[in-house]
């Protein structure tokens, strides 16, 4: 059996505006007080992650970077259970003041919810 690799190479990222546009067009949503996640099925055999952390919601670059690092790290660990979906993560203002372990738990709930919704959706 192949060993699972927990890296975050470029093929696991949404990079082009067209890729983001496709997710924003007709997504499956999952929201709470910290994040909104949008997802659709993709044609690859792995999940891809995109981040849209608005400067309007989270003013300081340091805070935006901490949130982005947390999301990437959580995705990196959970990627093998996500299947073939494209996910865009949007952060809300409340995410700035939340402890990191609470953000991680929130993301884990979102991953599970999106996988089950995308399975039933397509």
PDB file of C-alpha atoms in Angstrom:
ATOM      1  CA  UNK A   1       0.000   0.000   0.000  1.00  0.00           C
ATOM      2  CA  UNK A   2       1.241   3.474  -0.861  1.00  0.00           C
ATOM      3  CA  UNK A   3       2.269   5.706   1.989  1.00  0.00           C
ATOM      4  CA  UNK A   4       0.213   8.882   2.401  1.00  0.00           C
ATOM      5  CA  UNK A   5       2.170  12.066   1.817  1.00  0.00           C
ATOM      6  CA  UNK A   6       1.128  15.144   3.784  1.00  0.00           C
ATOM      7  CA  UNK A   7       2.629  17.852   1.608  1.00  0.00           C
ATOM      8  CA  UNK A   8       0.965  20.848  -0.029  1.00  0.00           C
ATOM      9  CA  UNK A   9       2.363  20.985  -3.589  1.00  0.00           C
ATOM     10  CA  UNK A  10       1.130  23.463  -6.238  1.00  0.00           C
ATOM     11  CA  UNK A  11      -1.291  20.957  -7.792  1.00  0.00           C
ATOM     12  CA  UNK A  12      -3.325  21.036  -4.544  1.00  0.00           C
ATOM     13  CA  UNK A  13      -3.950  24.789  -4.863  1.00  0.00           C
ATOM     14  CA  UNK A  14      -6.413  26.891  -6.806  1.00  0.00           C
ATOM     15  CA  UNK A  15      -4.248  29.444  -8.581  1.00  0.00           C
ATOM     16  CA  UNK A  16      -6.037  30.896 -11.601  1.00  0.00           C
ATOM     17  CA  UNK A  17      -8.987  33.305 -11.452  1.00  0.00           C
ATOM     18  CA  UNK A  18     -11.000  30.941 -13.666  1.00  0.00           C
ATOM     19  CA  UNK A  19     -10.603  28.165 -11.084  1.00  0.00           C
ATOM     20  CA  UNK A  20     -11.926  30.444  -8.334  1.00  0.00           C
ATOM     21  CA  UNK A  21     -14.749  31.651 -10.599  1.00  0.00           C
ATOM     22  CA  UNK A  22     -15.897  28.085 -11.175  1.00  0.00           C
ATOM     23  CA  UNK A  23     -16.161  27.501  -7.408  1.00  0.00           C
ATOM     24  CA  UNK A  24     -17.989  30.796  -6.807  1.00  0.00           C
ATOM     25  CA  UNK A  25     -20.490  30.115  -9.638  1.00  0.00           C
ATOM     26  CA  UNK A  26     -22.507  27.251  -8.106  1.00  0.00           C
ATOM     27  CA  UNK A  27     -20.976  26.077  -4.826  1.00  0.00           C
ATOM     28  CA  UNK A  28     -21.993  23.862  -1.964  1.00  0.00           C
ATOM     29  CA  UNK A  29     -21.667  26.072   1.146  1.00  0.00           C
ATOM     30  CA  UNK A  30     -20.731  25.512   4.743  1.00  0.00           C
ATOM     31  CA  UNK A  31     -20.681  28.427   7.209  1.00  0.00           C
ATOM     32  CA  UNK A  32     -20.189  29.235  10.852  1.00  0.00           C
ATOM     33  CA  UNK A  33     -19.117  32.308  12.791  1.00  0.00           C
ATOM     34  CA  UNK A  34     -15.454  31.995  11.720  1.00  0.00           C
ATOM     35  CA  UNK A  35     -15.449  30.720   8.127  1.00  0.00           C
ATOM     36  CA  UNK A  36     -17.515  30.272   5.000  1.00  0.00           C
ATOM     37  CA  UNK A  37     -16.355  27.428   2.781  1.00  0.00           C
ATOM     38  CA  UNK A  38     -17.479  26.990  -0.809  1.00  0.00           C
ATOM     39  CA  UNK A  39     -16.909  23.726  -2.655  1.00  0.00           C
ATOM     40  CA  UNK A  40     -17.568  21.952  -5.942  1.00  0.00           C
ATOM     41  CA  UNK A  41     -16.490  18.626  -7.432  1.00  0.00           C
ATOM     42  CA  UNK A  42     -13.393  18.709  -9.624  1.00  0.00           C
ATOM     43  CA  UNK A  43     -12.117  16.432 -12.404  1.00  0.00           C
ATOM     44  CA  UNK A  44      -8.908  15.465 -10.607  1.00  0.00           C
ATOM     45  CA  UNK A  45      -8.251  12.664  -8.152  1.00  0.00           C
ATOM     46  CA  UNK A  46      -7.310  15.037  -5.315  1.00  0.00           C
ATOM     47  CA  UNK A  47      -8.757  18.068  -3.490  1.00  0.00           C
ATOM     48  CA  UNK A  48      -7.604  21.624  -4.176  1.00  0.00           C
ATOM     49  CA  UNK A  49      -7.654  24.593  -1.809  1.00  0.00           C
ATOM     50  CA  UNK A  50      -8.100  28.294  -2.478  1.00  0.00           C
ATOM     51  CA  UNK A  51      -8.002  31.091   0.085  1.00  0.00           C
ATOM     52  CA  UNK A  52      -9.931  34.351  -0.125  1.00  0.00           C
ATOM     53  CA  UNK A  53      -9.085  36.175   3.103  1.00  0.00           C
ATOM     54  CA  UNK A  54     -10.354  39.725   2.616  1.00  0.00           C
ATOM     55  CA  UNK A  55      -8.429  42.723   3.843  1.00  0.00           C
ATOM     56  CA  UNK A  56     -11.826  44.330   4.450  1.00  0.00           C
ATOM     57  CA  UNK A  57     -12.635  41.713   7.115  1.00  0.00           C
ATOM     58  CA  UNK A  58      -9.177  41.135   8.586  1.00  0.00           C
ATOM     59  CA  UNK A  59      -7.192  44.356   8.494  1.00  0.00           C
ATOM     60  CA  UNK A  60      -3.713  43.356   9.601  1.00  0.00           C
ATOM     61  CA  UNK A  61      -1.521  41.264   7.311  1.00  0.00           C
ATOM     62  CA  UNK A  62      -0.097  39.370  10.276  1.00  0.00           C
ATOM     63  CA  UNK A  63      -3.575  38.227  11.304  1.00  0.00           C
ATOM     64  CA  UNK A  64      -4.499  37.262   7.726  1.00  0.00           C
ATOM     65  CA  UNK A  65      -1.294  35.235   7.431  1.00  0.00           C
ATOM     66  CA  UNK A  66      -1.918  33.391  10.710  1.00  0.00           C
ATOM     67  CA  UNK A  67      -5.399  32.414   9.518  1.00  0.00           C
ATOM     68  CA  UNK A  68      -4.088  31.341   6.097  1.00  0.00           C
ATOM     69  CA  UNK A  69      -1.346  29.239   7.699  1.00  0.00           C
ATOM     70  CA  UNK A  70      -3.878  27.578   9.991  1.00  0.00           C
ATOM     71  CA  UNK A  71      -6.217  26.741   7.089  1.00  0.00           C
ATOM     72  CA  UNK A  72      -3.382  25.400   4.915  1.00  0.00           C
ATOM     73  CA  UNK A  73      -2.004  23.256   7.726  1.00  0.00           C
ATOM     74  CA  UNK A  74      -5.414  21.787   8.527  1.00  0.00           C
ATOM     75  CA  UNK A  75      -6.078  21.097   4.834  1.00  0.00           C
ATOM     76  CA  UNK A  76      -2.659  19.475   4.444  1.00  0.00           C
ATOM     77  CA  UNK A  77      -3.418  17.021   7.246  1.00  0.00           C
ATOM     78  CA  UNK A  78      -7.008  16.260   6.147  1.00  0.00           C
ATOM     79  CA  UNK A  79      -6.459  16.192   2.346  1.00  0.00           C
ATOM     80  CA  UNK A  80      -6.586  12.399   1.977  1.00  0.00           C
ATOM     81  CA  UNK A  81     -10.138  12.217   3.321  1.00  0.00           C
ATOM     82  CA  UNK A  82     -11.566  14.991   1.169  1.00  0.00           C
ATOM     83  CA  UNK A  83     -11.867  13.286  -2.210  1.00  0.00           C
ATOM     84  CA  UNK A  84     -11.938  15.309  -5.414  1.00  0.00           C
ATOM     85  CA  UNK A  85     -13.342  18.719  -4.481  1.00  0.00           C
ATOM     86  CA  UNK A  86     -12.239  22.312  -4.986  1.00  0.00           C
ATOM     87  CA  UNK A  87     -12.618  24.373  -1.811  1.00  0.00           C
ATOM     88  CA  UNK A  88     -12.436  28.140  -1.303  1.00  0.00           C
ATOM     89  CA  UNK A  89     -12.144  29.356   2.296  1.00  0.00           C
ATOM     90  CA  UNK A  90     -13.414  32.817   3.256  1.00  0.00           C
ATOM     91  CA  UNK A  91     -12.652  34.114   6.752  1.00  0.00           C
ATOM     92  CA  UNK A  92     -14.962  36.277   8.836  1.00  0.00           C
ATOM     93  CA  UNK A  93     -14.012  39.060  11.250  1.00  0.00           C
ATOM     94  CA  UNK A  94     -14.571  36.815  14.282  1.00  0.00           C
ATOM     95  CA  UNK A  95     -11.723  34.522  13.186  1.00  0.00           C
ATOM     96  CA  UNK A  96      -9.162  37.141  14.297  1.00  0.00           C
ATOM     97  CA  UNK A  97     -10.031  36.895  17.993  1.00  0.00           C
ATOM     98  CA  UNK A  98     -10.627  33.137  18.095  1.00  0.00           C
ATOM     99  CA  UNK A  99      -8.030  30.749  19.552  1.00  0.00           C
ATOM    100  CA  UNK A 100      -6.285  28.605  16.938  1.00  0.00           C
ATOM    101  CA  UNK A 101      -7.593  25.307  18.329  1.00  0.00           C
ATOM    102  CA  UNK A 102     -11.149  26.591  17.920  1.00  0.00           C
ATOM    103  CA  UNK A 103     -10.415  27.530  14.296  1.00  0.00           C
ATOM    104  CA  UNK A 104      -8.985  24.043  13.671  1.00  0.00           C
ATOM    105  CA  UNK A 105     -12.081  22.361  15.115  1.00  0.00           C
ATOM    106  CA  UNK A 106     -14.295  24.601  13.005  1.00  0.00           C
ATOM    107  CA  UNK A 107     -12.383  23.690   9.847  1.00  0.00           C
ATOM    108  CA  UNK A 108     -12.556  19.969  10.615  1.00  0.00           C
ATOM    109  CA  UNK A 109     -16.362  20.200  10.879  1.00  0.00           C
ATOM    110  CA  UNK A 110     -16.475  22.070   7.580  1.00  0.00           C
ATOM    111  CA  UNK A 111     -14.340  19.472   5.767  1.00  0.00           C
ATOM    112  CA  UNK A 112     -16.687  16.669   6.877  1.00  0.00           C
ATOM    113  CA  UNK A 113     -19.795  18.643   5.992  1.00  0.00           C
ATOM    114  CA  UNK A 114     -18.525  19.589   2.526  1.00  0.00           C
ATOM    115  CA  UNK A 115     -17.468  16.046   1.653  1.00  0.00           C
ATOM    116  CA  UNK A 116     -20.897  14.654   2.533  1.00  0.00           C
ATOM    117  CA  UNK A 117     -22.752  17.490   0.761  1.00  0.00           C
ATOM    118  CA  UNK A 118     -20.646  17.222  -2.392  1.00  0.00           C
ATOM    119  CA  UNK A 119     -21.215  13.448  -2.462  1.00  0.00           C
ATOM    120  CA  UNK A 120     -24.980  13.885  -2.310  1.00  0.00           C
ATOM    121  CA  UNK A 121     -24.936  16.892  -4.672  1.00  0.00           C
ATOM    122  CA  UNK A 122     -23.250  15.193  -7.631  1.00  0.00           C
TER     123      UNK A 122
END
